[in-house]
């Protein structure tokens, strides 16, 4: 018999898994959290996501769903009475999905090289990442959050930047989101992280810093 309830398979330092937790917390949905060791994945994770074998996976009444952006939409659709994540207007919904795709495909790809480079090579990739974030920043113009007056779908998708990017900056010695270069994004970081539901799910900064410091040292020395 299928198990009842909501279960999340994540990993404490994953910026993709936190999206699922943010969505569930904003909706007020209770869930069980399973922290995976990605070097030794559980039999349950491999059974629930045999295709990509990645976290996050949401299991709702025994039925698994993978891919964080899809999971967040699923949570919004199945908890219609709770806090709304997606805009009601179809055009606005399409825009939110467009920017989420842009952030996933372009910004995430532009940010990663900062983590694994140094010196002149890093300066070049920082500039490229800033250009990408400047484009994304246009979606914030005149708004408190990407979702308008309150946190919405797009805030959840790009929200990891606010907590993870300053850690990446510290670990790699790069300066990316500054008041001079990205003033709207920087101000949004502070507003977003001040939201109680968002703050409550964040991983410990020092622990994240130590993990990423070790990862960077390994990646840079093997490059
Ligand atoms: N596009 C996926 C990406 C998920 C992803 O990359 N998960 C990573 C952790 S952040 C993972 O499971 N890595 C382990 C692996 O690739 O084996 C999503 O948004 O859910």
CSV table of C-alpha atoms and ligand atoms in Angstrom, one decimal:
chain,number,residue,atom,x,y,z
A,1,UNK,CA,0.0,0.0,0.0
A,2,UNK,CA,1.3,3.4,-0.9
A,3,UNK,CA,2.6,5.4,2.0
A,4,UNK,CA,0.6,8.6,2.9
A,5,UNK,CA,1.9,12.1,3.4
A,6,UNK,CA,4.7,14.2,2.0
A,7,UNK,CA,8.3,13.2,2.1
A,8,UNK,CA,11.3,15.2,0.7
A,9,UNK,CA,14.6,13.6,-0.2
A,10,UNK,CA,17.2,16.4,-0.1
A,11,UNK,CA,20.7,17.2,1.0
A,12,UNK,CA,21.3,19.9,3.5
A,13,UNK,CA,23.7,22.0,1.3
A,14,UNK,CA,21.6,21.7,-1.9
A,15,UNK,CA,20.3,24.9,-3.3
A,16,UNK,CA,17.8,22.9,-5.4
A,17,UNK,CA,16.4,21.0,-2.5
A,18,UNK,CA,15.7,24.1,-0.4
A,19,UNK,CA,13.3,25.3,-3.1
A,20,UNK,CA,11.0,22.4,-2.2
A,21,UNK,CA,11.3,23.0,1.5
A,22,UNK,CA,10.5,26.8,1.0
A,23,UNK,CA,7.5,26.0,-1.1
A,24,UNK,CA,6.1,23.5,1.4
A,25,UNK,CA,6.7,25.8,4.4
A,26,UNK,CA,5.1,28.7,2.7
A,27,UNK,CA,2.1,26.5,1.9
A,28,UNK,CA,2.0,25.2,5.5
A,29,UNK,CA,2.3,21.6,4.3
A,30,UNK,CA,3.9,19.3,6.9
A,31,UNK,CA,6.6,17.0,5.5
A,32,UNK,CA,9.1,14.4,6.5
A,33,UNK,CA,12.7,15.3,5.4
A,34,UNK,CA,15.3,12.7,4.4
A,35,UNK,CA,18.8,14.0,4.2
A,36,UNK,CA,20.8,12.0,1.6
A,37,UNK,CA,24.5,11.2,1.5
A,38,UNK,CA,25.0,11.9,-2.2
A,39,UNK,CA,28.2,9.7,-2.2
A,40,UNK,CA,26.1,6.8,-1.0
A,41,UNK,CA,22.5,7.3,-2.1
A,42,UNK,CA,19.8,5.4,-0.3
A,43,UNK,CA,17.9,2.6,-1.9
A,44,UNK,CA,14.7,4.6,-1.5
A,45,UNK,CA,16.1,7.6,-3.5
A,46,UNK,CA,17.3,5.3,-6.3
A,47,UNK,CA,13.9,3.6,-6.4
A,48,UNK,CA,12.0,7.0,-6.4
A,49,UNK,CA,14.3,8.7,-9.0
A,50,UNK,CA,15.8,5.9,-11.1
A,51,UNK,CA,16.2,8.3,-14.1
A,52,UNK,CA,18.5,11.1,-12.8
A,53,UNK,CA,19.2,9.6,-9.3
A,54,UNK,CA,19.4,13.2,-8.1
A,55,UNK,CA,17.8,15.1,-5.2
A,56,UNK,CA,15.4,16.7,-4.6
A,57,UNK,CA,12.6,14.2,-4.9
A,58,UNK,CA,9.1,14.9,-3.5
A,59,UNK,CA,7.1,11.8,-2.6
A,60,UNK,CA,3.4,12.6,-2.3
A,61,UNK,CA,1.2,9.7,-1.0
A,62,UNK,CA,3.8,7.3,-2.3
A,63,UNK,CA,4.2,8.9,-5.8
A,64,UNK,CA,7.6,10.5,-6.6
A,65,UNK,CA,8.2,13.7,-8.5
A,66,UNK,CA,11.7,14.9,-9.5
A,67,UNK,CA,13.2,18.2,-10.7
A,68,UNK,CA,12.9,21.1,-8.3
A,69,UNK,CA,11.1,23.6,-10.6
A,70,UNK,CA,8.5,21.0,-11.5
A,71,UNK,CA,8.1,20.0,-7.8
A,72,UNK,CA,7.5,23.6,-6.8
A,73,UNK,CA,4.8,24.0,-9.5
A,74,UNK,CA,3.2,20.7,-8.3
A,75,UNK,CA,3.1,21.9,-4.7
A,76,UNK,CA,1.4,25.1,-5.8
A,77,UNK,CA,-1.2,23.2,-7.9
A,78,UNK,CA,-2.0,20.6,-5.2
A,79,UNK,CA,-2.3,23.1,-2.4
A,80,UNK,CA,-4.5,25.6,-4.1
A,81,UNK,CA,-6.0,27.0,-0.9
A,82,UNK,CA,-2.6,27.8,0.7
A,83,UNK,CA,-0.2,30.6,0.0
A,84,UNK,CA,-0.2,31.3,-3.8
A,85,UNK,CA,3.2,30.8,-5.5
A,86,UNK,CA,2.5,31.2,-9.2
A,87,UNK,CA,0.8,34.4,-10.5
A,88,UNK,CA,-2.9,34.0,-11.2
A,89,UNK,CA,-2.7,35.8,-14.6
A,90,UNK,CA,-1.6,33.4,-17.4
A,91,UNK,CA,0.7,36.0,-19.0
A,92,UNK,CA,2.4,36.7,-15.6
A,93,UNK,CA,2.7,32.9,-15.1
A,94,UNK,CA,4.4,32.5,-18.5
A,95,UNK,CA,6.8,35.3,-17.5
A,96,UNK,CA,7.7,33.7,-14.2
A,97,UNK,CA,8.4,30.4,-16.0
A,98,UNK,CA,10.5,32.3,-18.6
A,99,UNK,CA,12.7,33.9,-16.0
A,100,UNK,CA,13.0,30.7,-14.0
A,101,UNK,CA,14.3,29.0,-17.2
A,102,UNK,CA,16.6,31.9,-17.9
A,103,UNK,CA,18.1,31.7,-14.4
A,104,UNK,CA,18.4,27.9,-14.6
A,105,UNK,CA,20.0,27.7,-18.0
A,106,UNK,CA,22.0,30.9,-18.2
A,107,UNK,CA,22.7,32.3,-14.7
A,108,UNK,CA,23.5,29.0,-13.0
A,109,UNK,CA,25.9,28.1,-15.8
A,110,UNK,CA,27.5,31.5,-15.6
A,111,UNK,CA,28.0,31.4,-11.9
A,112,UNK,CA,29.7,28.0,-11.6
A,113,UNK,CA,33.0,29.0,-13.3
A,114,UNK,CA,33.6,31.6,-10.6
A,115,UNK,CA,33.9,28.8,-8.1
A,116,UNK,CA,36.6,27.0,-10.0
A,117,UNK,CA,38.8,29.8,-11.3
A,118,UNK,CA,41.3,32.3,-10.0
A,119,UNK,CA,43.0,35.6,-11.1
A,120,UNK,CA,42.4,37.0,-14.6
A,121,UNK,CA,40.3,34.0,-15.7
A,122,UNK,CA,38.0,34.6,-12.7
A,123,UNK,CA,37.7,38.3,-13.4
A,124,UNK,CA,36.4,37.4,-16.9
A,125,UNK,CA,33.8,34.9,-15.6
A,126,UNK,CA,32.7,37.3,-12.8
A,127,UNK,CA,31.9,39.9,-15.5
A,128,UNK,CA,30.0,37.4,-17.5
A,129,UNK,CA,28.0,36.3,-14.5
A,130,UNK,CA,27.2,39.9,-13.6
A,131,UNK,CA,25.9,40.6,-17.1
A,132,UNK,CA,23.6,37.6,-16.7
A,133,UNK,CA,22.4,38.7,-13.3
A,134,UNK,CA,21.8,42.2,-14.6
A,135,UNK,CA,19.5,40.8,-17.1
A,136,UNK,CA,17.6,38.8,-14.5
A,137,UNK,CA,17.5,41.9,-12.3
A,138,UNK,CA,15.3,43.6,-14.8
A,139,UNK,CA,12.5,41.3,-13.7
A,140,UNK,CA,12.7,42.9,-10.2
A,141,UNK,CA,12.3,46.5,-11.4
A,142,UNK,CA,9.7,48.4,-9.4
A,143,UNK,CA,8.9,45.3,-7.2
A,144,UNK,CA,9.7,44.2,-3.7
A,145,UNK,CA,10.1,40.6,-4.7
A,146,UNK,CA,10.1,38.8,-8.1
A,147,UNK,CA,6.6,37.7,-7.2
A,148,UNK,CA,5.5,41.3,-6.5
A,149,UNK,CA,4.6,42.4,-3.0
A,150,UNK,CA,5.4,38.9,-1.6
A,151,UNK,CA,7.6,35.9,-2.3
A,152,UNK,CA,6.4,33.9,-5.3
A,153,UNK,CA,7.5,31.1,-7.6
A,154,UNK,CA,10.5,32.9,-9.1
A,155,UNK,CA,11.8,34.1,-5.7
A,156,UNK,CA,11.8,30.4,-4.7
A,157,UNK,CA,13.7,29.3,-7.8
A,158,UNK,CA,16.4,32.0,-7.7
A,159,UNK,CA,16.3,32.4,-3.9
A,160,UNK,CA,19.4,30.3,-3.3
A,161,UNK,CA,21.5,33.1,-4.8
A,162,UNK,CA,20.8,35.2,-1.7
A,163,UNK,CA,22.4,32.7,0.8
A,164,UNK,CA,24.7,30.7,-1.4
A,165,UNK,CA,26.3,33.4,-3.5
A,166,UNK,CA,27.9,35.4,-0.6
A,167,UNK,CA,29.4,32.0,0.5
A,168,UNK,CA,30.7,31.4,-3.0
A,169,UNK,CA,32.1,34.9,-3.0
A,170,UNK,CA,33.9,34.5,0.3
A,171,UNK,CA,35.3,31.1,-0.6
A,172,UNK,CA,36.5,32.1,-4.1
A,173,UNK,CA,37.5,35.7,-3.2
A,174,UNK,CA,35.3,37.1,-6.0
A,175,UNK,CA,32.9,40.0,-5.7
A,176,UNK,CA,29.8,39.5,-7.8
A,177,UNK,CA,26.6,41.0,-6.3
A,178,UNK,CA,27.6,44.5,-5.2
A,179,UNK,CA,25.6,47.7,-4.5
A,180,UNK,CA,27.4,49.2,-7.5
A,181,UNK,CA,26.9,46.5,-10.0
A,182,UNK,CA,23.6,44.9,-9.0
A,183,UNK,CA,21.8,47.2,-6.5
A,184,UNK,CA,18.3,45.8,-7.0
A,185,UNK,CA,19.5,42.2,-6.6
A,186,UNK,CA,21.6,43.1,-3.6
A,187,UNK,CA,18.6,44.8,-1.9
A,188,UNK,CA,16.4,41.8,-2.8
A,189,UNK,CA,18.9,39.4,-1.1
A,190,UNK,CA,18.4,41.3,2.2
A,191,UNK,CA,14.6,41.4,1.8
A,192,UNK,CA,14.3,37.8,0.8
A,193,UNK,CA,16.5,36.5,3.6
A,194,UNK,CA,14.5,38.5,6.2
A,195,UNK,CA,11.3,36.6,5.4
A,196,UNK,CA,10.7,34.3,8.4
A,197,UNK,CA,9.7,31.2,6.4
A,198,UNK,CA,12.7,31.6,4.2
A,199,UNK,CA,15.2,32.2,7.0
A,200,UNK,CA,14.0,29.3,9.0
A,201,UNK,CA,14.9,26.7,6.3
A,202,UNK,CA,18.4,28.0,5.5
A,203,UNK,CA,21.4,25.8,6.1
A,204,UNK,CA,24.0,27.0,8.7
A,205,UNK,CA,26.3,29.5,6.9
A,206,UNK,CA,29.6,28.3,8.6
A,207,UNK,CA,28.8,24.7,7.7
A,208,UNK,CA,28.1,25.7,4.1
A,209,UNK,CA,31.3,27.8,4.0
A,210,UNK,CA,33.4,24.9,5.3
A,211,UNK,CA,31.9,22.5,2.7
A,212,UNK,CA,32.4,24.9,-0.2
A,213,UNK,CA,35.9,25.8,0.9
A,214,UNK,CA,36.9,22.1,0.8
A,215,UNK,CA,35.1,21.6,-2.6
A,216,UNK,CA,36.8,24.7,-4.2
A,217,UNK,CA,40.3,23.6,-3.0
A,218,UNK,CA,39.7,20.2,-4.5
A,219,UNK,CA,38.4,21.6,-7.8
A,220,UNK,CA,41.0,24.3,-8.2
A,221,UNK,CA,43.9,21.9,-7.4
A,222,UNK,CA,42.7,19.3,-9.8
A,223,UNK,CA,42.0,21.8,-12.6
B,1,LIG,N1,17.8,20.1,-12.3
B,1,LIG,C1,17.7,19.4,-11.0
B,1,LIG,C2,19.1,19.4,-10.5
B,1,LIG,C3,19.2,18.6,-9.2
B,1,LIG,C4,20.7,18.4,-8.8
B,1,LIG,O1,21.6,18.8,-9.5
B,1,LIG,N2,20.9,17.8,-7.6
B,1,LIG,C5,22.2,17.5,-7.1
B,1,LIG,C6,22.4,18.2,-5.7
B,1,LIG,S1,22.1,19.9,-5.8
B,1,LIG,C7,22.4,16.0,-7.0
B,1,LIG,O2,21.5,15.3,-6.7
B,1,LIG,N3,23.6,15.6,-7.2
B,1,LIG,C8,24.0,14.2,-7.1
B,1,LIG,C9,24.3,13.6,-8.4
B,1,LIG,O3,24.3,14.2,-9.4
B,1,LIG,O4,24.5,12.4,-8.4
B,1,LIG,C10,16.7,20.0,-10.1
B,1,LIG,O5,16.5,21.3,-10.2
B,1,LIG,O6,16.1,19.3,-9.3
